[in-house]
C-alpha positions as MATLAB code, in Angstrom:
seq = 'GTKRGFSSWEEGAVPGGSANRLSELDPRFVRRVLWTTAWFGGVAFICIASYANLPKGLAWGAGVILGLANLFFLDGLIAEMLRPEGGRAGVLIAFVLLKFPAGYVVGAAALIRFHLDPVFVLAGFSTFLLVALLKVLGRLLLASPWLARERKGAGGTFLRRFRKALVINRLRGLFQS';
ca = [
      27.021  -79.356  -48.358;
      27.483  -77.735  -45.001;
      29.618  -78.661  -42.039;
      27.870  -78.938  -38.682;
      25.074  -76.579  -39.683;
      27.325  -73.689  -40.572;
      26.822  -71.446  -43.550;
      25.933  -73.200  -46.772;
      27.409  -70.359  -48.821;
      30.985  -71.024  -47.640;
      32.250  -72.769  -50.759;
      31.297  -70.166  -53.329;
      31.151  -66.883  -51.447;
      34.692  -65.760  -52.147;
      36.079  -65.984  -55.685;
      39.028  -68.358  -55.740;
      38.334  -69.463  -52.178;
      40.538  -66.863  -50.509;
      39.476  -63.953  -48.372;
      42.648  -61.952  -48.106;
      41.292  -58.533  -49.056;
      39.205  -56.410  -46.749;
      36.505  -55.888  -49.349;
      35.839  -59.633  -49.692;
      33.444  -61.547  -47.498;
      35.156  -64.153  -45.340;
      32.670  -67.008  -44.969;
      34.544  -68.436  -41.979;
      34.227  -65.227  -39.958;
      31.103  -66.260  -38.036;
      32.625  -69.664  -37.239;
      35.773  -68.007  -35.888;
      33.688  -65.575  -33.830;
      31.712  -68.494  -32.374;
      34.840  -70.443  -31.398;
      36.683  -67.419  -30.018;
      33.628  -66.370  -28.023;
      33.256  -69.889  -26.631;
      36.888  -69.954  -25.498;
      36.833  -66.438  -24.107;
      33.474  -67.037  -22.435;
      34.761  -70.215  -20.795;
      37.873  -68.516  -19.439;
      35.838  -65.510  -18.282;
      33.333  -67.864  -16.611;
      36.139  -69.464  -14.594;
      37.537  -66.049  -13.631;
      34.155  -64.580  -12.682;
      33.135  -67.690  -10.733;
      36.477  -67.651   -8.907;
      36.847  -63.959   -8.165;
      33.250  -62.701   -7.922;
      31.058  -65.667   -7.032;
      29.568  -68.756   -8.626;
      26.056  -67.345   -9.337;
      27.538  -64.404  -11.264;
      29.795  -66.788  -13.158;
      26.817  -68.974  -14.021;
      24.870  -65.913  -15.174;
      27.798  -64.932  -17.420;
      28.064  -68.472  -18.786;
      24.331  -68.657  -19.471;
      24.511  -65.334  -21.300;
      27.445  -66.513  -23.416;
      25.609  -69.731  -24.331;
      22.461  -67.781  -25.264;
      24.516  -65.337  -27.342;
      26.331  -68.165  -29.138;
      23.045  -69.931  -29.871;
      21.555  -66.663  -31.121;
      24.466  -66.044  -33.508;
      24.512  -69.667  -34.659;
      20.812  -69.678  -35.522;
      21.017  -66.235  -37.137;
      23.921  -67.428  -39.317;
      21.958  -70.524  -40.306;
      18.853  -68.479  -41.061;
      20.741  -66.046  -43.290;
      22.656  -68.839  -45.017;
      19.434  -70.673  -45.747;
      17.776  -67.551  -47.157;
      20.786  -66.852  -49.408;
      20.976  -70.313  -50.961;
      21.243  -70.107  -54.755;
      18.295  -72.472  -55.198;
      16.236  -70.617  -52.592;
      15.488  -71.283  -48.974;
      13.634  -74.406  -47.922;
      10.457  -73.440  -46.091;
      10.739  -76.102  -43.384;
      14.319  -75.221  -42.543;
      13.526  -71.487  -42.481;
      10.582  -72.051  -40.145;
      12.746  -74.227  -37.875;
      15.456  -71.554  -37.689;
      12.932  -68.797  -37.011;
      11.265  -70.835  -34.257;
      14.603  -71.800  -32.710;
      16.064  -68.322  -32.870;
      13.223  -66.115  -31.770;
      10.621  -67.730  -29.504;
      12.632  -70.676  -28.164;
      15.841  -68.683  -27.643;
      14.209  -65.838  -25.784;
      11.845  -68.071  -23.799;
      14.833  -70.116  -22.596;
      16.652  -66.905  -21.648;
      13.691  -65.486  -19.757;
      13.032  -68.805  -18.021;
      16.673  -69.016  -16.935;
      16.522  -65.501  -15.510;
      13.278  -66.152  -13.625;
      13.821  -69.751  -12.506;
      17.461  -69.544  -11.446;
      17.452  -65.894  -10.332;
      20.470  -65.074  -12.490;
      21.972  -61.600  -12.338;
      20.580  -59.886  -15.464;
      23.636  -57.631  -15.834;
      25.949  -60.634  -16.082;
      23.564  -62.459  -18.432;
      23.436  -59.401  -20.690;
      27.225  -58.994  -20.559;
      27.682  -62.655  -21.478;
      25.071  -62.423  -24.223;
      26.877  -59.427  -25.726;
      30.307  -61.059  -25.629;
      30.136  -62.242  -29.242;
      29.628  -58.617  -30.325;
      32.839  -57.584  -28.563;
      34.724  -60.530  -30.068;
      33.468  -59.697  -33.564;
      34.389  -56.025  -33.135;
      37.901  -56.892  -31.947;
      38.371  -59.326  -34.850;
      37.332  -56.652  -37.365;
      39.581  -54.038  -35.744;
      42.467  -56.503  -35.747;
      41.968  -57.211  -39.437;
      41.851  -53.488  -40.194;
      45.035  -52.913  -38.196;
      46.853  -55.732  -39.977;
      45.823  -54.326  -43.358;
      46.771  -50.774  -42.430;
      49.901  -49.063  -43.714;
      51.145  -48.835  -40.101;
      52.144  -52.466  -40.231;
      53.342  -52.540  -43.842;
      56.761  -54.129  -44.340;
      58.403  -51.106  -45.903;
      57.081  -47.586  -45.814;
      58.868  -45.016  -47.905;
      60.461  -42.329  -45.778;
      59.029  -43.720  -42.544;
      62.171  -45.411  -41.269;
      61.029  -49.046  -41.465;
      58.133  -50.961  -40.051;
      55.799  -49.794  -37.368;
      57.025  -52.433  -34.933;
      60.670  -51.435  -35.475;
      59.810  -47.770  -34.861;
      57.792  -48.746  -31.782;
      60.675  -50.789  -30.330;
      63.117  -47.961  -31.048;
      60.836  -45.517  -29.216;
      60.634  -47.887  -26.232;
      64.426  -48.199  -26.057;
      64.912  -44.430  -26.350;
      62.353  -43.786  -23.592;
      64.006  -46.355  -21.322;
      67.420  -44.798  -21.914;
      66.004  -41.360  -21.149;
      64.555  -42.731  -17.934;
      67.931  -44.158  -16.902;
      69.763  -40.875  -17.399;
      67.054  -38.749  -15.779;
      67.075  -40.744  -12.519;
];
């Protein structure tokens, strides 16, 4: 079964149920991107509405909602197509109709009817791409040898070396003044 319409392939996608290696598919990735984008989009909406103006904040928020809906329906469409027993025709048609015509008609209608700033709508719509990119880069950084606990001949962890460099630079600054 699925939870709240999310990917039906979650249970069996990763052998043993863990996704701790970079080469394995993490079935919860799209869910985490959706939640992080929703939180970030909400905070950014408040900031944009406060510092720029309310119409630009609303345009950003509308773009974030459209982007989240787009990713949600795309995830559902792909999950349905990849079901082991095959995709159900009615569900596939519903996802295709919700994702493509309905999603883009709602977006165009919002732009035309409410005179939203298209730049802010596009920026909000693209937010989930930025969130996904940053999540992937973060995972790559955490798996990199730079953050390994012990590196032979490197003088300890990356964070320890970074802190040492900060202290040395601060001390240099004190004596140079």
